[in-house]
Short mmCIF file of C-alpha atoms and ligand atoms in Angstrom, two decimals:
data_model
loop_
_atom_site.label_atom_id
_atom_site.label_comp_id
_atom_site.label_asym_id
_atom_site.label_seq_id
_atom_site.Cartn_x
_atom_site.Cartn_y
_atom_site.Cartn_z
CA MET A 423 8.99 19.96 16.28
CA GLU A 424 9.48 23.52 14.64
CA ASP A 425 13.04 22.85 13.34
CA LEU A 426 11.69 19.58 11.31
CA ILE A 427 8.86 21.91 9.71
CA LYS A 428 11.59 23.81 8.76
CA ARG A 429 14.43 21.36 7.68
CA THR A 430 11.46 20.31 5.26
CA ALA A 431 10.29 23.04 3.62
CA LYS A 432 13.53 24.06 3.06
CA ALA A 433 13.61 20.41 1.11
CA ILE A 434 11.19 20.77 -0.69
CA SER A 435 12.31 24.23 -1.92
CA GLY A 436 15.97 22.75 -2.56
CA ALA A 437 14.61 19.59 -4.55
CA LYS A 438 14.33 19.26 -7.90
CA LYS A 439 11.37 16.66 -7.70
CA VAL A 440 9.33 16.17 -4.97
CA VAL A 441 7.13 13.13 -5.01
CA ALA A 442 4.37 11.98 -2.20
CA LEU A 443 3.31 9.02 -1.16
CA THR A 444 -0.08 9.23 0.88
CA GLY A 445 -2.63 6.39 2.43
CA ALA A 446 -5.37 6.77 4.09
CA GLY A 447 -3.57 8.61 6.76
CA ILE A 448 -4.39 11.70 5.01
CA SER A 449 -7.98 11.14 4.54
CA VAL A 450 -8.88 10.80 8.65
CA GLU A 451 -9.69 14.67 8.60
CA SER A 452 -11.84 14.78 5.87
CA GLY A 453 -13.86 12.35 7.81
CA ILE A 454 -12.50 8.49 6.47
CA PRO A 455 -11.43 6.29 8.96
CA PRO A 456 -8.12 4.32 8.25
CA PHE A 457 -8.04 0.73 8.63
CA ARG A 458 -5.22 0.96 11.08
CA GLY A 459 -3.42 3.49 14.16
CA LYS A 460 -6.42 4.62 16.59
CA GLY A 461 -10.18 4.85 15.28
CA GLY A 462 -9.31 2.24 12.48
CA LEU A 463 -11.60 -0.24 10.68
CA TRP A 464 -8.86 -2.51 12.04
CA GLU A 465 -10.78 -2.14 15.71
CA LYS A 466 -13.94 -3.55 14.53
CA ILE A 467 -13.44 -6.12 11.25
CA ASP A 468 -10.14 -7.43 9.98
CA PRO A 469 -9.40 -5.70 6.95
CA MET A 470 -7.23 -8.69 5.67
CA GLU A 471 -10.56 -10.39 4.95
CA TYR A 472 -12.71 -8.43 4.37
CA ALA A 473 -10.73 -6.09 1.94
CA HIS A 474 -9.19 -9.29 -0.14
CA ILE A 475 -10.38 -10.52 -3.26
CA ASP A 476 -11.08 -14.24 -1.73
CA ALA A 477 -13.35 -13.15 0.83
CA PHE A 478 -15.25 -10.44 -2.12
CA MET A 479 -15.45 -12.73 -4.71
CA LYS A 480 -16.49 -15.79 -2.10
CA ASP A 481 -19.42 -13.70 -0.46
CA PRO A 482 -20.15 -10.38 -2.42
CA LYS A 483 -22.98 -9.58 -0.13
CA LYS A 484 -20.83 -9.12 3.38
CA VAL A 485 -18.02 -7.28 1.67
CA TRP A 486 -21.00 -4.86 0.49
CA ASP A 487 -22.37 -4.59 3.84
CA VAL A 488 -19.47 -4.75 6.44
CA LEU A 489 -17.21 -2.26 3.94
CA ILE A 490 -17.62 -1.18 0.64
CA ARG A 491 -21.10 0.86 0.95
CA GLU A 492 -19.89 2.40 4.20
CA THR A 493 -16.72 3.54 2.59
CA ASN A 494 -18.89 5.35 -0.17
CA GLU A 495 -20.96 7.31 2.15
CA PHE A 496 -17.74 8.56 4.45
CA ILE A 497 -16.61 9.31 0.95
CA GLU A 498 -19.39 10.83 -0.12
CA LYS A 499 -19.19 13.20 2.51
CA ALA A 500 -15.71 14.14 2.67
CA ALA A 501 -13.91 16.95 1.27
CA PRO A 502 -10.45 17.86 0.93
CA ASN A 503 -8.05 18.90 3.88
CA ASP A 504 -6.00 21.05 4.81
CA ALA A 505 -3.10 18.11 3.68
CA HIS A 506 -4.87 17.53 0.38
CA LEU A 507 -4.81 21.48 0.03
CA GLY A 508 -1.68 21.75 0.91
CA LEU A 509 -0.17 18.70 -1.54
CA ALA A 510 -2.25 21.06 -4.65
CA ARG A 511 -0.38 24.18 -3.78
CA LEU A 512 2.79 22.86 -4.20
CA GLU A 513 1.70 21.09 -7.39
CA LYS A 514 0.85 24.53 -8.47
CA MET A 515 3.82 26.22 -7.03
CA GLY A 516 6.05 24.25 -8.82
CA MET A 517 7.51 22.04 -6.01
CA LEU A 518 5.69 18.84 -6.25
CA LYS A 519 5.53 16.26 -9.16
CA THR A 520 3.51 13.37 -8.99
CA ILE A 521 1.58 12.22 -6.36
CA ILE A 522 1.44 8.32 -5.62
CA THR A 523 -1.59 7.50 -3.72
CA GLN A 524 -2.96 4.38 -2.11
CA ASN A 525 -6.36 6.46 -0.86
CA ILE A 526 -9.69 5.18 -2.94
CA ASP A 527 -11.38 8.51 -2.26
CA GLY A 528 -10.58 11.00 -4.99
CA LEU A 529 -9.71 13.56 -2.56
CA HIS A 530 -6.21 14.31 -3.52
CA GLN A 531 -7.94 15.02 -7.44
CA ALA A 532 -10.67 16.69 -5.97
CA ALA A 533 -7.84 19.36 -3.63
CA GLY A 534 -7.10 20.06 -7.86
CA ASN A 535 -3.36 17.96 -7.87
CA LEU A 536 -3.55 16.98 -12.00
CA ASP A 537 -0.42 14.46 -11.32
CA VAL A 538 -1.93 11.76 -8.74
CA ILE A 539 -1.30 8.04 -9.69
CA GLU A 540 -4.17 6.16 -7.76
CA PHE A 541 -2.63 2.40 -6.55
CA HIS A 542 -5.22 1.05 -5.48
CA GLY A 543 -7.76 2.10 -7.80
CA ASN A 544 -10.75 4.24 -7.00
CA PHE A 545 -14.49 3.87 -5.85
CA ALA A 546 -16.05 6.96 -7.11
CA TRP A 547 -16.55 3.88 -9.93
CA HIS A 548 -17.53 0.29 -10.28
CA TYR A 549 -17.83 -2.02 -12.95
CA CYS A 550 -20.15 -5.03 -13.69
CA LEU A 551 -18.20 -8.47 -12.84
CA ASP A 552 -19.73 -10.00 -16.37
CA CYS A 553 -20.11 -7.34 -18.59
CA GLY A 554 -17.47 -5.25 -17.65
CA GLU A 555 -20.23 -1.73 -17.83
CA LYS A 556 -18.87 1.22 -15.69
CA ILE A 557 -21.04 3.02 -13.23
CA THR A 558 -20.45 5.97 -11.04
CA ALA A 559 -21.13 4.69 -7.14
CA LYS A 560 -24.21 7.37 -7.07
CA GLU A 561 -26.07 5.65 -9.39
CA ILE A 562 -25.87 2.13 -7.85
CA ASP A 563 -29.10 0.89 -6.83
CA LEU A 564 -28.03 -0.19 -2.80
CA SER A 565 -31.98 -1.13 -2.21
CA GLU A 566 -30.12 -4.72 -1.90
CA LEU A 567 -26.75 -5.76 -1.99
CA PRO A 568 -24.43 -7.04 -4.04
CA PRO A 569 -25.84 -4.13 -6.13
CA ARG A 570 -26.26 -6.00 -9.68
CA CYS A 571 -25.79 -4.45 -13.26
CA HIS A 572 -28.80 -4.34 -15.70
CA CYS A 573 -27.62 -7.19 -16.93
CA GLY A 574 -27.64 -9.18 -13.52
CA GLY A 575 -24.00 -9.36 -13.02
CA ILE A 576 -22.42 -7.92 -9.07
CA LEU A 577 -20.76 -4.84 -9.18
CA ARG A 578 -17.43 -4.25 -7.79
CA PRO A 579 -15.69 -0.88 -7.06
CA ASP A 580 -12.81 0.05 -9.87
CA CYS A 581 -10.44 -0.88 -6.96
CA VAL A 582 -7.63 -3.00 -6.24
CA PHE A 583 -8.87 -5.78 -3.66
CA PHE A 584 -5.37 -7.11 -1.32
CA GLY A 585 -5.06 -10.07 -3.80
CA GLU A 586 -5.23 -8.34 -6.66
CA MET A 587 -2.57 -6.86 -8.93
CA ILE A 588 -0.94 -3.11 -9.11
CA LEU A 589 -1.70 -2.10 -12.58
CA PRO A 590 1.96 -2.29 -14.41
CA ASP A 591 1.70 1.02 -15.58
CA HIS A 592 1.38 2.80 -12.37
CA LEU A 593 3.67 0.17 -10.65
CA SER A 594 6.44 0.91 -13.02
CA ARG A 595 5.80 5.36 -13.34
CA SER A 596 6.00 4.50 -9.83
CA ARG A 597 9.29 3.02 -9.73
CA HIS A 598 10.42 5.29 -12.03
CA LEU A 599 9.31 8.69 -9.99
CA ALA A 600 10.72 6.95 -6.73
CA GLU A 601 13.98 6.29 -8.41
CA THR A 602 14.90 9.63 -10.01
CA CYS A 603 12.87 12.09 -7.20
CA ASP A 604 15.20 13.37 -4.35
CA LEU A 605 12.85 13.92 -1.90
CA MET A 606 9.71 11.86 -0.74
CA LEU A 607 7.51 13.08 1.67
CA VAL A 608 5.02 9.53 2.72
CA VAL A 609 1.78 11.10 4.43
CA GLY A 610 -0.88 8.78 6.60
CA THR A 611 0.45 5.65 5.99
CA SER A 612 1.63 3.03 7.99
CA ALA A 613 3.74 1.28 5.65
CA ILE A 614 2.93 -1.73 5.74
CA VAL A 615 0.79 -2.61 2.17
CA HIS A 616 3.66 -3.57 0.12
CA PRO A 617 4.21 -3.07 -3.34
CA ALA A 618 3.26 0.82 -2.45
CA ALA A 619 4.86 0.02 0.68
CA THR A 620 8.16 -0.38 -0.89
CA MET A 621 8.33 3.31 -2.68
CA PRO A 622 10.47 4.56 0.17
CA LEU A 623 12.90 1.90 0.35
CA ILE A 624 13.52 2.58 -3.01
CA ALA A 625 13.87 6.39 -3.25
CA ARG A 626 15.88 5.92 -0.50
CA GLU A 627 18.67 3.22 -2.36
CA ASN A 628 18.67 5.84 -4.46
CA ASN A 629 19.94 8.32 -2.44
CA ALA A 630 16.79 10.61 -2.22
CA MET A 631 15.66 12.33 1.19
CA VAL A 632 12.71 10.56 2.51
CA VAL A 633 10.36 12.76 5.09
CA GLU A 634 7.49 11.14 6.80
CA ILE A 635 4.20 12.27 8.70
CA ASN A 636 2.17 10.59 10.41
CA MET A 637 0.68 10.17 14.25
CA GLU A 638 2.70 6.92 15.11
CA ALA A 639 5.79 5.59 13.56
CA THR A 640 6.01 2.55 11.14
CA PRO A 641 8.59 0.56 9.93
CA LEU A 642 10.09 3.18 7.77
CA THR A 643 10.83 5.11 10.66
CA GLY A 644 14.38 5.24 11.76
CA VAL A 645 14.94 3.23 9.69
CA VAL A 646 14.20 4.75 6.01
CA SER A 647 13.14 7.59 6.56
CA ASP A 648 15.20 10.84 7.46
CA PHE A 649 12.57 11.55 10.20
CA ILE A 650 9.71 11.67 10.93
CA ILE A 651 7.10 14.51 11.66
CA THR A 652 4.29 13.62 14.49
CA GLY A 653 1.01 14.67 14.33
CA LYS A 654 -2.47 15.36 12.71
CA ALA A 655 -1.59 16.00 8.44
CA GLY A 656 -2.88 18.66 8.04
CA ASP A 657 -1.73 21.08 10.59
CA ILE A 658 1.55 19.80 9.72
CA PHE A 659 0.82 20.76 6.22
CA ASN A 660 -0.19 24.33 7.64
CA ARG A 661 3.18 24.47 8.68
CA ILE A 662 4.47 23.46 6.06
CA MET A 663 3.06 26.05 3.73
CA ASP A 664 3.82 28.65 5.84
CA GLU A 665 7.24 28.40 6.67
CA LEU A 666 7.58 28.26 2.39
CA GLU A 667 5.26 30.17 1.56
CA ASN A 668 5.89 33.42 4.35
CA GLY A 669 9.07 32.17 5.80
CA VAL A 670 7.34 32.23 9.30
P1 LIG B 201 -3.25 2.18 7.58
O1 LIG B 201 -4.74 2.40 7.15
O2 LIG B 201 -2.90 1.49 7.22
O3 LIG B 201 -2.98 3.47 8.18
C1 LIG B 201 -2.96 4.81 8.01
C2 LIG B 201 -1.99 5.58 8.97
O4 LIG B 201 -2.41 6.97 8.35
C3 LIG B 201 -1.58 5.35 10.56
O5 LIG B 201 0.03 4.63 10.31
C4 LIG B 201 -1.78 5.92 11.51
O6 LIG B 201 -0.47 6.24 12.06
C5 LIG B 201 -1.97 7.72 10.59
N1 LIG B 201 -2.55 8.73 10.39
C6 LIG B 201 -3.82 8.44 11.07
N2 LIG B 201 -4.41 9.80 11.48
C7 LIG B 201 -3.74 11.04 10.90
C8 LIG B 201 -3.53 12.22 10.21
N3 LIG B 201 -4.63 12.36 10.86
N4 LIG B 201 -2.71 12.41 10.22
C9 LIG B 201 -0.75 12.23 9.30
N5 LIG B 201 -1.29 10.37 9.44
C10 LIG B 201 -2.49 10.00 10.30
O7 LIG B 201 -4.04 3.29 5.63
P2 LIG B 201 -2.49 2.90 4.67
O8 LIG B 201 -1.22 2.35 4.82
O9 LIG B 201 -3.33 3.87 3.74
O10 LIG B 201 -2.80 1.43 3.96
C11 LIG B 201 -4.14 1.18 4.11
C12 LIG B 201 -5.57 0.59 3.09
O11 LIG B 201 -6.63 0.77 3.09
C13 LIG B 201 -4.63 1.59 2.09
O12 LIG B 201 -4.28 0.82 0.46
C14 LIG B 201 -6.02 2.04 1.32
O13 LIG B 201 -5.91 1.66 0.19
C15 LIG B 201 -6.70 1.36 1.70
N6 LIG B 201 -8.02 2.05 2.59
C16 LIG B 201 -7.69 3.25 1.58
C17 LIG B 201 -8.63 4.64 2.55
C18 LIG B 201 -9.25 6.35 1.78
O14 LIG B 201 -8.90 6.41 0.67
N7 LIG B 201 -9.11 7.22 2.48
C19 LIG B 201 -9.31 4.61 3.61
C20 LIG B 201 -9.12 3.27 4.57
C21 LIG B 201 -8.13 2.42 4.08
ZN1 LIG B 202 -23.56 -6.20 -16.32
#
């Protein structure tokens, strides 16, 4: 493990362009449950069923009740953890170009990262299905579900549900970053949801080094990534940052 931490720190300081791809696992230590993995929502519900646009359109009350309301509550209470803060420090030190995140929790920006692609949108903002007006999560009246806009239209989060398109700008910029980076850090993602999970493949095809940080192996492990550092993202980032900043 120590050897892998050292190798990662060395790779970060030696690389010309580092890109991070993050997933729900990086926010677990901030108290937001992931979809898959231990303690994930998957154990209670099938996210593919609830987080699909067809499910939302068919029964918005149910999706608000089971998924959106609770997620907003978790996000409201959450603060960036050591992994978010480590990535923010890397950006400040000029050692990280961009974060491509699948998360909708806004914690990378809260940690101080300026260049973040929110691949799946965010839950900070919601909009009306009828008139398109935007409203922040905090302003929503949840006394009746689904919550409604003043025009009577149903509100939905400004996210990308399963079955919806990634914003073309986000997709093309992410692809370009994956093609041109020489190191991709893949943190806390099960690497199952595409096209986000394609980014490490593109990086690899273009000869970038790919390092995973995760509690468990993923479909990338041993195939696409050079190696995986197994453990909690916060602990691992503390050790990488220690190595980079103090050489200890
Ligand atoms: P996922 O839920 O499919 O997988 C989570 C991954 O994180 C697993 O591989 C797990 O082993 C790993 N993990 C768990 N705890 C960890 C820790 N402390 N440190 C490091 N790794 C840890 O997540 P995904 O790949 O991002 O895909 C799920 C989709 O769900 C995404 O598209 C995302 O938009 C959405 N989602 C987002 C949030 C959030 O914004 N925080 C939360 C749940 C789901
Ligand atoms: Zn409206």
